[in-house]
Amino acid sequence: MDEDISIHAGVKREFGLLDYVLFSILFVISTFIGVYHAYKDRKISNVRHFHLGNRQMHPIPVSLSLAATFLSAITLIGIPAEIYKFGTMYAWLICGTLIATAGAAHVFLPVFYSLNTTSCLAYLQMRFGTVVRVIISIMFILQTLIYMGFILYVPSLSFQAVTGLSLWGTMIGVSAVCTLYTMLGGIKTVLWTDSLQLIIMFAGLLTLVITGLNRTGGLTKAWETASTHGRIELANFSPDPRTRHSVWSVSIGGGLFWSYLYGVNQAQVQRQCSLPTLTKAQTALWLNFPALVVINALACLLGVVMFAFYSKCDPVKVGLVDKPDQLVPLMVLDVLGSYEGLPGIFMASVFSGSLSSMSSGLNAMSAVVTEDYLKHFCCKSLSGRKELFISKLMVLMFGFANFAVAVIISQANSVVALQLSYSLYAILSGPVFGCFIAGMIFPWTNKTGALIGLITSLGMVSWLVLGAQINRPSGIKPLPVRTDGCRWINSINHSQLVYNTSLDLSFNSHTLPNNTTIVSIGTVEEEPRVYDFYRMSYMWYASFGMIINIIVSLFISFVTGPLNPKKVNSKLMSPLFYKMFPFLPESIRRYLYLGVDYSNTLSDDKIDEEISLNVSCDNQK
């Protein structure tokens, strides 16, 4: 390994002029794509063109956009930091993405595509009425804003670490550019910019991994170093739900979480429904899967390489960076800093992940507000250029809201962004996912059951997640790190080092300087039994909310009077169990339809009538 690296010497390299130029090109091109589509489609006033591209999009850009939407900066920065601190069990998420892709393509997408509506929440209107639809639409907007706040804050924090530029200034600039091109070009701009940004993400990750391997002595050497320090773990099959990362929690729990993202999240469903046929939409979903595998695998490998690179001198421990989420950009300067321009390209790849997720979220929230509120409550006759203008205005307003949320997040003391963002996102995703499953899979679920199930699961998951964040029960600690390889360690103010260490007792004592002692004062109080509940792995949060919702929804439905499966519109149902067992004899398999008559469907021209009928009935009640 090259010994002349900044972490050993205690000197940070800096961005050069070429780095800033190449970094800026990403934003210039993204804005140009938005301006181009705005000019090209300037005579089109159809709002479905703005949100769905009139269902004439091509599978290739849609598949790339599907992959880019939730492969944000949290993926590029959070996953390597996760591997660095806790080891490689997170790599099992690749199996989870396979579960999510299959479920989205063959369980949920056929239902949404047949409805031919801009907002997938219209399904809830037809199945459960206005109240459930409104509650979930509000939850979606809150959830998306929180997630977008993270994906704006995390890369901006990283950029501050490598350039010294203002955190707020960076967030303002990135948010403004993303809002501008999304507002100008709509879904077409989002798809094409996502495609460009995914390619940049791949190139940036691959460049850093290859160069990092070269600096650490190759893959075998890096793997051995990480293994020696306990970072390589792939066979934890513990069934205990308190195990932070096991094969089951990551592959199944993570798979169900990603099933929500790909199956019923407006941002993804909107892209899938922009294709001309259901077959092409399913093809786009499966084409996106290899991209998910490659990007996630590279991010995990980067975590291994990053640990091998800093194995003798932890940058966070010695104060070279403040938070684990700044390790990747620091490594960029250390590894790529001698190649002018490459740090700029990698930081462009980090922001590409954020731009793709933010633009998707802005366009999706605009569609939800327009379709689920304005056109159903106050502006039912809204159409043409007025509807298009309001949709673009919504993008602008949510752009401002996104920046405000990012500012709030920036005031919190950070843990690894991957876990915190996942945990907060799961508060709403689990209950919402459960509501869709209770509606699509189980024909007996009625309005009352869906509503009570949604509220109950939301309360339970909120108690779990917020309780864990507030009380922080003792549990799994980060793996130990070393500082004995830092040649500049003696120059650090000793009292400051002791202070920093006392804030983080998760490291073993042998990682501290020899003359540092931590004194425990007082007795250790026994923790409340509820803390075992709070120790549930964050990977199970979404699954927990989903299961609670389904159980409560079905119980209340049977108590208050279940729906007759033969009278449920089969266009709103998905025969999951029938599809899961194709090897069974048809005489047995037909019972897996759960009594639904799949010849009882509504034609496309009757969909809007049923939605309007449900709205009228709810208003009369």
Coordinates of C-alpha atoms in Angstrom, one line a residue:
M1 CA 0.0 0.0 0.0
D2 CA 1.2 3.5 -0.8
E3 CA 2.3 5.1 2.5
D4 CA 2.0 8.6 1.3
I5 CA -1.6 9.1 1.8
S6 CA -3.4 12.0 3.5
I7 CA -4.8 10.0 6.4
H8 CA -1.3 9.0 7.5
A9 CA 0.0 12.5 7.2
G10 CA -3.1 14.3 8.4
V11 CA -3.4 16.5 5.3
K12 CA -6.6 16.8 3.2
R13 CA -6.2 17.1 -0.5
E14 CA -8.5 19.6 -2.2
F15 CA -10.7 19.9 -5.3
G16 CA -8.9 21.3 -8.3
L17 CA -10.3 23.6 -11.0
L18 CA -10.8 20.7 -13.4
D19 CA -12.8 18.8 -10.7
Y20 CA -15.2 21.8 -10.3
V21 CA -15.6 22.0 -14.1
L22 CA -16.4 18.3 -14.5
F23 CA -18.6 18.3 -11.5
S24 CA -20.6 21.3 -12.9
I25 CA -21.1 19.7 -16.3
L26 CA -23.5 17.2 -14.7
F27 CA -25.9 20.1 -13.6
V28 CA -25.5 21.9 -16.9
I29 CA -26.4 18.8 -19.0
S30 CA -29.4 18.0 -16.7
T31 CA -30.7 21.5 -17.0
F32 CA -30.2 21.4 -20.8
I33 CA -32.3 18.2 -21.0
G34 CA -35.1 19.9 -19.1
V35 CA -35.0 23.0 -21.3
Y36 CA -34.9 20.8 -24.5
H37 CA -38.0 18.9 -23.6
A38 CA -39.8 22.0 -22.4
Y39 CA -39.1 23.6 -25.8
K40 CA -39.9 20.5 -27.8
D41 CA -43.3 19.9 -26.0
R42 CA -44.2 23.6 -25.6
K43 CA -47.4 23.2 -27.6
I44 CA -48.6 20.1 -25.5
S45 CA -50.9 21.0 -22.7
N46 CA -51.9 17.5 -21.7
V47 CA -51.0 16.9 -18.1
R48 CA -50.7 13.1 -18.7
H49 CA -47.9 13.9 -21.0
F50 CA -46.2 15.8 -18.2
H51 CA -46.6 12.9 -15.7
L52 CA -46.7 9.8 -17.9
G53 CA -45.3 10.8 -21.3
N54 CA -48.6 9.7 -22.8
R55 CA -47.6 6.1 -22.2
Q56 CA -45.1 6.3 -25.1
M57 CA -41.8 5.9 -23.4
H58 CA -39.1 3.3 -24.3
P59 CA -38.3 0.5 -22.0
I60 CA -34.5 1.2 -21.9
P61 CA -34.6 4.7 -20.3
V62 CA -37.5 3.6 -18.1
S63 CA -35.4 0.7 -16.8
L64 CA -32.4 2.9 -16.1
S65 CA -34.7 5.4 -14.4
L66 CA -36.2 2.7 -12.2
A67 CA -32.8 1.6 -11.0
A68 CA -31.6 5.2 -10.5
T69 CA -34.6 6.4 -8.5
F70 CA -33.8 4.6 -5.2
L71 CA -30.0 4.2 -5.8
S72 CA -29.4 7.6 -4.3
A73 CA -26.4 9.2 -2.7
I74 CA -27.3 7.2 0.4
T75 CA -26.4 4.1 -1.6
L76 CA -23.1 5.4 -2.8
I77 CA -22.1 6.8 0.6
G78 CA -24.2 5.0 3.1
I79 CA -23.6 1.4 2.0
P80 CA -19.8 1.7 2.0
A81 CA -20.0 3.4 5.5
E82 CA -22.2 0.6 6.6
I83 CA -19.8 -2.1 5.5
Y84 CA -16.9 -0.1 7.1
K85 CA -18.6 0.0 10.5
F86 CA -20.6 -3.2 10.6
G87 CA -19.4 -5.7 8.0
T88 CA -20.7 -7.3 4.8
M89 CA -24.0 -8.9 5.8
Y90 CA -25.8 -6.0 4.0
A91 CA -24.7 -7.5 0.7
W92 CA -27.7 -9.9 1.0
L93 CA -29.9 -7.1 -0.1
I94 CA -29.1 -8.2 -3.6
C95 CA -31.4 -11.2 -3.0
G96 CA -34.0 -8.7 -1.6
T97 CA -34.0 -6.7 -4.8
L98 CA -34.8 -9.9 -6.7
I99 CA -37.9 -10.5 -4.5
A100 CA -38.9 -6.9 -5.1
T101 CA -38.5 -7.0 -8.8
A102 CA -40.5 -10.2 -9.2
G103 CA -43.3 -8.9 -6.9
A104 CA -43.5 -5.6 -8.6
A105 CA -43.6 -7.0 -12.1
H106 CA -46.1 -9.8 -11.6
V107 CA -48.2 -9.0 -8.5
F108 CA -48.7 -5.2 -8.4
L109 CA -47.9 -3.8 -11.9
P110 CA -50.7 -5.7 -13.7
V111 CA -53.3 -4.1 -11.4
F112 CA -52.0 -0.6 -11.6
Y113 CA -51.4 -0.7 -15.4
S114 CA -55.0 -1.9 -16.0
L115 CA -56.4 1.1 -14.1
N116 CA -54.9 3.6 -16.5
T117 CA -54.7 6.4 -14.0
T118 CA -51.9 8.9 -13.3
S119 CA -51.9 8.3 -9.5
C120 CA -51.6 4.7 -8.2
L121 CA -53.5 5.9 -5.1
A122 CA -56.6 6.0 -7.3
Y123 CA -56.7 2.2 -6.5
L124 CA -57.3 3.0 -2.9
Q125 CA -60.3 5.2 -3.9
M126 CA -61.9 2.3 -5.8
R127 CA -61.1 -0.3 -3.2
F128 CA -61.5 1.5 0.2
G129 CA -62.9 5.0 -0.5
T130 CA -61.8 8.6 0.0
V131 CA -60.6 8.5 3.7
V132 CA -58.0 5.8 3.2
R133 CA -56.8 7.4 -0.1
V134 CA -56.4 10.8 1.5
I135 CA -54.6 9.5 4.6
I136 CA -52.1 7.5 2.5
S137 CA -51.6 10.3 0.0
I138 CA -50.6 12.6 2.9
M139 CA -48.3 9.8 4.3
F140 CA -46.7 9.4 0.8
I141 CA -45.9 13.2 0.6
L142 CA -44.4 13.3 4.1
Q143 CA -42.4 10.2 3.5
T144 CA -41.1 11.4 0.2
L145 CA -40.1 14.8 1.6
I146 CA -38.2 13.2 4.5
Y147 CA -36.4 10.8 2.1
M148 CA -35.6 13.7 -0.3
G149 CA -34.3 15.7 2.6
F150 CA -31.8 12.9 3.4
I151 CA -30.6 12.5 -0.2
L152 CA -30.1 16.3 -0.5
Y153 CA -28.3 16.6 2.8
V154 CA -26.0 13.5 2.6
P155 CA -24.1 14.4 -0.6
S156 CA -24.0 18.1 0.3
L157 CA -22.3 17.1 3.6
S158 CA -19.9 15.0 1.6
F159 CA -19.2 17.8 -0.8
Q160 CA -18.5 20.1 2.1
A161 CA -16.0 17.6 3.5
V162 CA -14.0 17.6 0.2
T163 CA -14.3 21.2 -0.8
G164 CA -15.0 23.3 2.3
L165 CA -17.9 25.0 0.6
S166 CA -21.0 26.0 2.5
L167 CA -23.3 23.1 3.3
W168 CA -26.4 25.3 2.9
G169 CA -25.1 26.9 -0.3
T170 CA -24.6 23.5 -1.9
M171 CA -28.1 22.3 -0.9
I172 CA -29.6 25.5 -2.3
G173 CA -27.8 25.0 -5.6
V174 CA -28.6 21.3 -6.0
S175 CA -32.2 21.7 -5.0
A176 CA -32.7 24.7 -7.4
V177 CA -31.2 22.9 -10.4
C178 CA -33.2 19.7 -9.8
T179 CA -36.5 21.6 -9.3
L180 CA -35.9 23.6 -12.4
Y181 CA -35.3 20.8 -14.9
T182 CA -38.1 18.7 -13.4
M183 CA -40.6 21.5 -13.6
L184 CA -39.6 22.3 -17.2
G185 CA -39.5 18.9 -18.8
G186 CA -41.7 16.6 -16.7
I187 CA -41.4 12.8 -16.8
K188 CA -39.4 12.8 -20.1
T189 CA -36.7 14.9 -18.6
V190 CA -36.7 12.8 -15.4
L191 CA -36.3 9.6 -17.3
W192 CA -33.5 10.8 -19.5
T193 CA -31.6 12.6 -16.8
D194 CA -32.0 9.5 -14.6
S195 CA -30.4 7.4 -17.4
L196 CA -27.5 9.7 -17.7
Q197 CA -27.1 9.9 -13.9
L198 CA -27.1 6.1 -13.5
I199 CA -24.3 5.8 -16.0
I200 CA -22.3 8.4 -14.2
M201 CA -23.0 6.6 -10.9
F202 CA -21.7 3.3 -12.3
A203 CA -18.6 5.0 -13.8
G204 CA -17.8 6.8 -10.6
L205 CA -18.1 3.7 -8.4
L206 CA -16.1 1.5 -10.7
T207 CA -13.3 4.0 -11.0
L208 CA -13.0 4.4 -7.2
V209 CA -13.2 0.6 -6.6
I210 CA -10.5 -0.2 -9.2
T211 CA -8.2 2.5 -8.1
G212 CA -8.7 1.7 -4.4
L213 CA -7.9 -2.0 -5.1
N214 CA -4.7 -0.9 -6.8
R215 CA -3.7 1.2 -3.7
T216 CA -4.5 -1.6 -1.2
G217 CA -2.7 -4.4 -3.0
G218 CA -5.6 -6.0 -5.0
L219 CA -8.8 -7.7 -4.2
T220 CA -7.3 -10.6 -2.3
K221 CA -5.2 -8.3 0.0
A222 CA -8.2 -6.0 0.6
W223 CA -10.5 -8.9 1.4
E224 CA -7.9 -10.5 3.8
T225 CA -7.4 -7.2 5.6
A226 CA -11.2 -6.7 6.0
S227 CA -11.6 -10.3 7.1
T228 CA -8.8 -10.1 9.7
H229 CA -10.7 -7.2 11.3
G230 CA -14.1 -8.9 11.3
R231 CA -15.6 -7.1 8.4
I232 CA -16.3 -10.1 6.2
E233 CA -19.5 -11.9 7.4
L234 CA -22.0 -13.6 5.0
A235 CA -23.4 -16.5 6.9
N236 CA -25.3 -15.1 9.8
F237 CA -28.5 -17.1 9.8
S238 CA -29.8 -16.1 13.2
P239 CA -33.6 -16.1 13.4
D240 CA -33.6 -13.6 16.2
P241 CA -35.3 -10.4 15.0
R242 CA -33.0 -8.4 17.2
T243 CA -30.0 -9.4 15.0
R244 CA -29.2 -6.3 13.2
H245 CA -28.2 -7.9 9.9
S246 CA -28.9 -11.6 9.2
V247 CA -29.6 -13.5 6.0
W248 CA -33.3 -13.3 6.8
S249 CA -33.5 -9.7 7.9
V250 CA -31.6 -8.3 4.9
S251 CA -32.9 -10.6 2.1
I252 CA -36.5 -11.0 3.3
G253 CA -37.0 -7.9 5.4
G254 CA -35.1 -5.8 2.9
G255 CA -36.9 -7.5 0.1
L256 CA -40.3 -6.6 1.4
F257 CA -39.1 -3.0 1.9
W258 CA -37.9 -2.8 -1.7
S259 CA -41.2 -4.5 -2.8
Y260 CA -42.9 -1.5 -1.4
L261 CA -40.6 0.9 -3.3
Y262 CA -41.0 -0.9 -6.6
G263 CA -44.5 -2.3 -6.2
V264 CA -46.7 0.5 -4.8
N265 CA -44.6 3.6 -4.5
Q266 CA -46.0 6.4 -6.8
A267 CA -42.6 7.4 -8.1
Q268 CA -41.9 3.9 -9.4
V269 CA -45.4 3.0 -10.5
Q270 CA -45.6 6.2 -12.5
R271 CA -42.5 5.2 -14.5
Q272 CA -43.7 1.7 -15.1
C273 CA -47.1 3.0 -16.4
S274 CA -45.4 5.4 -18.8
L275 CA -44.8 2.5 -21.2
P276 CA -47.2 1.6 -24.1
T277 CA -48.0 -2.0 -23.0
L278 CA -47.9 -4.1 -19.8
T279 CA -45.4 -6.5 -21.3
K280 CA -43.0 -3.6 -22.0
A281 CA -43.5 -2.3 -18.5
Q282 CA -42.6 -5.7 -17.0
T283 CA -39.6 -5.9 -19.4
A284 CA -38.4 -2.6 -18.1
L285 CA -38.7 -3.8 -14.5
W286 CA -36.6 -6.9 -15.2
L287 CA -34.1 -4.9 -17.2
N288 CA -33.5 -2.7 -14.2
F289 CA -32.6 -5.7 -12.0
P290 CA -29.0 -6.2 -13.3
A291 CA -28.3 -2.5 -12.7
L292 CA -29.5 -2.8 -9.1
V293 CA -27.2 -5.8 -8.6
V294 CA -24.2 -4.2 -10.1
I295 CA -24.5 -0.9 -8.2
N296 CA -25.2 -2.5 -4.9
A297 CA -22.4 -5.0 -5.3
L298 CA -19.9 -2.2 -6.2
A299 CA -21.1 -0.2 -3.2
C300 CA -20.5 -3.1 -0.9
L301 CA -17.1 -3.9 -2.4
L302 CA -16.2 -0.2 -2.0
G303 CA -16.9 -0.6 1.7
V304 CA -14.4 -3.5 1.9
V305 CA -11.8 -1.6 0.0
M306 CA -12.4 1.5 2.0
F307 CA -11.8 -0.4 5.3
A308 CA -8.6 -2.0 3.9
F309 CA -7.4 1.5 2.9
Y310 CA -8.0 3.0 6.4
S311 CA -7.5 -0.2 8.4
K312 CA -4.6 1.3 10.4
C313 CA -6.0 4.8 10.8
D314 CA -9.7 5.5 11.2
P315 CA -10.4 9.0 9.9
V316 CA -13.5 9.5 12.1
K317 CA -11.7 8.4 15.3
V318 CA -8.8 10.9 14.8
G319 CA -11.1 13.8 13.7
L320 CA -10.1 14.1 10.0
V321 CA -13.8 13.9 9.2
D322 CA -16.7 14.3 11.5
K323 CA -19.0 11.5 10.5
P324 CA -18.9 8.1 8.8
D325 CA -21.0 9.5 5.9
Q326 CA -17.9 11.6 5.0
L327 CA -15.6 8.6 4.6
V328 CA -16.3 8.0 0.9
P329 CA -15.6 11.6 -0.3
L330 CA -12.4 11.6 1.9
M331 CA -11.3 8.4 0.2
V332 CA -12.1 10.0 -3.2
L333 CA -9.5 12.7 -2.5
D334 CA -7.0 10.2 -1.0
V335 CA -7.2 7.7 -3.8
L336 CA -8.2 9.8 -6.9
G337 CA -6.7 13.1 -5.7
S338 CA -3.5 12.6 -7.8
Y339 CA -5.6 12.3 -11.0
E340 CA -7.0 15.7 -11.7
G341 CA -10.6 15.6 -12.6
L342 CA -11.5 12.2 -11.3
P343 CA -12.6 13.4 -7.8
G344 CA -15.0 15.8 -9.6
I345 CA -16.4 12.9 -11.7
F346 CA -17.0 10.8 -8.6
M347 CA -18.7 13.6 -6.7
A348 CA -20.8 14.1 -9.8
S349 CA -21.8 10.4 -9.5
V350 CA -22.8 10.9 -5.9
F351 CA -25.0 13.8 -6.7
S352 CA -26.4 11.9 -9.7
G353 CA -27.9 9.5 -7.3
S354 CA -29.5 12.4 -5.4
L355 CA -30.8 14.2 -8.5
S356 CA -32.4 11.1 -9.9
S357 CA -34.3 10.4 -6.6
M358 CA -35.3 14.0 -6.0
S359 CA -36.6 14.6 -9.6
S360 CA -38.6 11.4 -9.3
G361 CA -40.1 12.4 -6.0
L362 CA -40.9 15.9 -7.2
N363 CA -42.8 14.7 -10.2
A364 CA -44.6 12.0 -8.2
M365 CA -45.8 14.4 -5.5
S366 CA -47.0 16.8 -8.1
A367 CA -49.1 14.0 -9.7
V368 CA -50.5 13.0 -6.3
V369 CA -51.6 16.5 -5.3
T370 CA -53.1 17.2 -8.7
E371 CA -54.9 13.9 -9.1
D372 CA -55.8 13.0 -5.4
Y373 CA -56.7 16.5 -4.1
L374 CA -57.3 19.2 -6.7
K375 CA -59.3 17.2 -9.2
H376 CA -61.4 15.5 -6.6
F377 CA -62.2 18.2 -4.0
C378 CA -61.9 21.7 -5.3
C379 CA -61.1 21.7 -9.1
K380 CA -63.0 18.8 -10.6
S381 CA -63.1 20.4 -14.0
L382 CA -59.4 21.2 -14.0
S383 CA -57.8 20.4 -17.4
G384 CA -55.6 21.6 -20.1
R385 CA -53.0 24.3 -19.6
K386 CA -54.4 25.2 -16.1
E387 CA -53.8 21.7 -14.9
L388 CA -50.4 21.6 -16.4
F389 CA -49.5 25.0 -14.8
I390 CA -50.6 23.8 -11.4
S391 CA -48.7 20.5 -11.8
K392 CA -45.5 22.5 -12.5
L393 CA -46.3 24.9 -9.6
M394 CA -46.5 21.9 -7.3
V395 CA -43.0 20.8 -8.4
L396 CA -41.7 24.3 -7.5
M397 CA -43.4 24.3 -4.1
F398 CA -42.1 20.8 -3.2
G399 CA -38.6 21.9 -4.3
F400 CA -38.7 24.6 -1.6
A401 CA -40.1 22.1 0.9
N402 CA -37.3 19.6 0.1
F403 CA -34.7 22.2 1.0
A404 CA -36.4 23.1 4.2
V405 CA -36.5 19.4 5.3
A406 CA -32.8 19.0 4.4
V407 CA -32.0 22.0 6.6
I408 CA -33.9 20.4 9.5
I409 CA -32.0 17.1 9.0
S410 CA -28.7 18.9 9.0
Q411 CA -29.3 20.0 12.6
A412 CA -29.4 16.4 13.9
N413 CA -26.4 14.4 15.1
S414 CA -25.9 11.8 12.4
V415 CA -25.6 8.1 12.6
V416 CA -24.9 6.2 9.4
A417 CA -27.4 7.8 7.0
L418 CA -28.4 4.4 5.5
Q419 CA -29.9 3.1 8.8
L420 CA -31.5 6.4 9.9
S421 CA -33.2 7.1 6.5
Y422 CA -34.3 3.5 6.2
S423 CA -35.8 3.6 9.7
L424 CA -37.8 6.8 9.2
Y425 CA -38.9 5.7 5.8
A426 CA -40.2 2.4 7.2
I427 CA -42.6 4.2 9.6
L428 CA -44.9 4.9 6.7
S429 CA -43.9 2.4 4.1
G430 CA -44.9 -0.7 6.2
P431 CA -48.4 0.4 6.9
V432 CA -49.0 1.7 3.4
F433 CA -47.7 -1.5 1.9
G434 CA -49.9 -3.6 4.1
C435 CA -52.9 -1.6 3.0
F436 CA -52.2 -2.3 -0.7
I437 CA -51.6 -6.0 0.1
A438 CA -54.8 -6.3 2.2
G439 CA -56.7 -4.8 -0.8
M440 CA -55.1 -6.7 -3.7
I441 CA -54.5 -10.1 -2.2
F442 CA -57.3 -10.6 0.3
P443 CA -60.8 -10.0 -1.2
W444 CA -62.6 -10.0 2.2
T445 CA -61.0 -6.7 3.4
N446 CA -63.6 -3.9 3.7
K447 CA -63.2 -0.1 4.2
T448 CA -63.5 -0.3 8.0
G449 CA -60.8 -3.0 8.3
A450 CA -58.5 -1.1 5.9
L451 CA -58.8 2.1 7.9
I452 CA -58.4 0.6 11.3
G453 CA -55.5 -1.6 10.1
L454 CA -53.7 1.4 8.6
I455 CA -54.0 3.5 11.8
T456 CA -53.1 0.6 14.1
S457 CA -50.0 -0.4 12.1
L458 CA -48.9 3.2 11.8
G459 CA -49.1 3.6 15.6
M460 CA -47.2 0.4 16.3
V461 CA -44.4 1.2 13.8
S462 CA -44.1 4.8 15.1
W463 CA -43.8 3.5 18.6
L464 CA -41.1 1.0 17.6
V465 CA -39.0 3.3 15.4
L466 CA -39.3 6.5 17.5
G467 CA -38.8 4.5 20.7
A468 CA -35.6 3.0 19.4
Q469 CA -34.3 6.4 18.3
I470 CA -35.2 8.2 21.5
N471 CA -34.2 5.5 24.1
R472 CA -31.3 4.0 22.1
P473 CA -31.1 0.7 24.1
S474 CA -27.7 -0.9 24.2
G475 CA -27.2 -3.3 21.4
I476 CA -24.9 -4.1 18.5
K477 CA -21.9 -1.9 18.5
P478 CA -19.7 -0.9 15.5
L479 CA -16.7 -3.1 14.9
P480 CA -13.4 -1.9 16.4
V481 CA -11.1 0.4 14.4
R482 CA -7.4 1.3 14.8
T483 CA -5.4 4.6 14.9
D484 CA -1.9 3.3 15.5
G485 CA -1.1 3.7 11.9
C486 CA -1.6 7.5 11.9
R487 CA 1.8 9.2 11.8
W488 CA 0.3 12.4 12.9
I489 CA -1.6 11.0 15.9
N490 CA 0.8 12.6 18.5
S491 CA 0.0 16.0 17.1
I492 CA -3.7 15.8 18.0
N493 CA -4.7 17.6 21.2
H494 CA -5.0 14.8 23.7
S495 CA -7.9 16.2 25.7
Q496 CA -9.9 16.6 22.5
L497 CA -9.3 13.0 21.5
V498 CA -10.4 11.8 24.9
Y499 CA -13.5 13.9 24.6
N500 CA -14.4 12.6 21.2
T501 CA -13.8 9.0 22.3
S502 CA -16.1 9.4 25.3
L503 CA -18.9 10.3 23.0
D504 CA -18.7 7.0 21.2
L505 CA -18.3 4.1 23.6
S506 CA -19.0 1.6 20.8
F507 CA -15.4 1.1 20.0
N508 CA -13.4 -1.5 22.0
S509 CA -10.9 -0.1 24.6
H510 CA -7.9 -1.3 22.6
T511 CA -8.7 1.2 19.9
L512 CA -7.9 4.2 22.2
P513 CA -4.5 5.7 22.8
N514 CA -2.5 3.8 25.4
N515 CA -2.7 6.5 28.0
T516 CA -6.5 7.1 27.6
T517 CA -8.8 5.7 30.3
I518 CA -12.6 5.7 30.4
V519 CA -14.0 5.7 33.9
S520 CA -17.4 4.3 34.5
I521 CA -19.3 6.3 37.1
G522 CA -22.3 4.9 39.0
T523 CA -24.1 1.6 38.7
V524 CA -25.7 0.2 35.6
E525 CA -29.5 0.2 35.8
E526 CA -31.5 -2.7 34.5
E527 CA -33.2 -1.8 31.2
P528 CA -36.9 -2.0 30.8
R529 CA -38.3 -5.1 29.1
V530 CA -39.7 -3.0 26.3
Y531 CA -36.1 -2.3 25.2
D532 CA -36.0 -5.8 23.7
F533 CA -38.8 -4.6 21.4
Y534 CA -36.8 -1.5 20.5
R535 CA -33.8 -3.7 19.6
M536 CA -35.7 -5.2 16.6
S537 CA -33.5 -4.9 13.5
Y538 CA -34.4 -1.8 11.5
M539 CA -34.5 -4.2 8.4
W540 CA -37.8 -5.6 9.8
Y541 CA -39.5 -2.3 10.4
A542 CA -41.4 -2.2 7.1
S543 CA -42.3 -5.9 7.4
F544 CA -43.6 -5.4 10.9
G545 CA -45.9 -2.6 9.9
M546 CA -47.1 -4.6 6.9
I547 CA -47.9 -7.7 8.9
I548 CA -49.7 -5.7 11.6
N549 CA -51.8 -3.9 9.0
I550 CA -52.8 -7.1 7.2
I551 CA -53.7 -9.0 10.5
V552 CA -55.8 -6.1 11.9
S553 CA -57.5 -5.3 8.6
L554 CA -58.6 -8.9 8.1
F555 CA -59.7 -9.3 11.8
I556 CA -61.8 -6.1 11.7
S557 CA -63.2 -6.9 8.3
F558 CA -64.5 -10.3 9.5
V559 CA -65.9 -8.8 12.7
T560 CA -67.7 -6.0 10.8
G561 CA -68.8 -8.1 7.8
P562 CA -66.3 -9.2 5.2
L563 CA -66.8 -8.5 1.5
N564 CA -68.2 -11.2 -0.7
P565 CA -65.2 -12.2 -3.0
K566 CA -67.5 -12.9 -5.9
K567 CA -68.7 -9.3 -5.9
V568 CA -65.3 -7.7 -5.7
N569 CA -64.1 -6.3 -9.0
S570 CA -61.3 -8.6 -10.1
K571 CA -59.5 -5.8 -11.8
L572 CA -58.6 -4.6 -8.3
M573 CA -57.3 -8.0 -7.2
S574 CA -54.0 -9.9 -7.8
P575 CA -54.1 -13.7 -7.6
L576 CA -50.8 -14.0 -5.8
F577 CA -51.3 -17.5 -4.4
Y578 CA -52.6 -18.8 -7.7
K579 CA -49.4 -17.5 -9.4
M580 CA -47.1 -18.9 -6.7
F581 CA -48.1 -22.5 -7.2
P582 CA -48.2 -23.2 -11.0
F583 CA -47.2 -26.8 -10.5
L584 CA -50.5 -27.7 -8.6
P585 CA -53.4 -29.4 -10.5
E586 CA -55.9 -26.9 -11.8
S587 CA -58.6 -28.5 -9.7
I588 CA -56.8 -27.5 -6.6
R589 CA -55.2 -24.4 -7.8
R590 CA -58.5 -22.7 -8.7
Y591 CA -59.2 -22.5 -4.9
L592 CA -56.3 -20.1 -4.6
Y593 CA -58.3 -17.5 -6.4
L594 CA -59.9 -17.1 -2.9
G595 CA -63.4 -16.9 -4.4
V596 CA -62.7 -14.0 -6.7
D597 CA -64.5 -14.2 -10.1
Y598 CA -61.8 -13.0 -12.5
S599 CA -64.4 -12.6 -15.3
N600 CA -66.0 -9.8 -13.2
T601 CA -64.0 -6.9 -14.4
L602 CA -64.6 -3.3 -15.3
S603 CA -63.7 -2.0 -18.8
D604 CA -61.3 0.9 -18.9
D605 CA -64.0 3.5 -19.6
K606 CA -65.8 2.5 -16.4
I607 CA -62.8 3.1 -14.1
D608 CA -63.4 6.8 -13.7
E609 CA -67.1 6.2 -13.1
E610 CA -66.3 3.9 -10.2
I611 CA -63.9 6.4 -8.7
S612 CA -66.4 9.2 -9.0
L613 CA -69.1 7.0 -7.5
N614 CA -67.0 6.2 -4.4
V615 CA -66.2 9.9 -4.0
S616 CA -69.9 10.8 -4.1
C617 CA -70.8 8.0 -1.6
D618 CA -68.1 9.2 0.8
N619 CA -69.3 12.8 0.6
Q620 CA -72.9 11.8 1.3
K621 CA -71.7 9.9 4.4

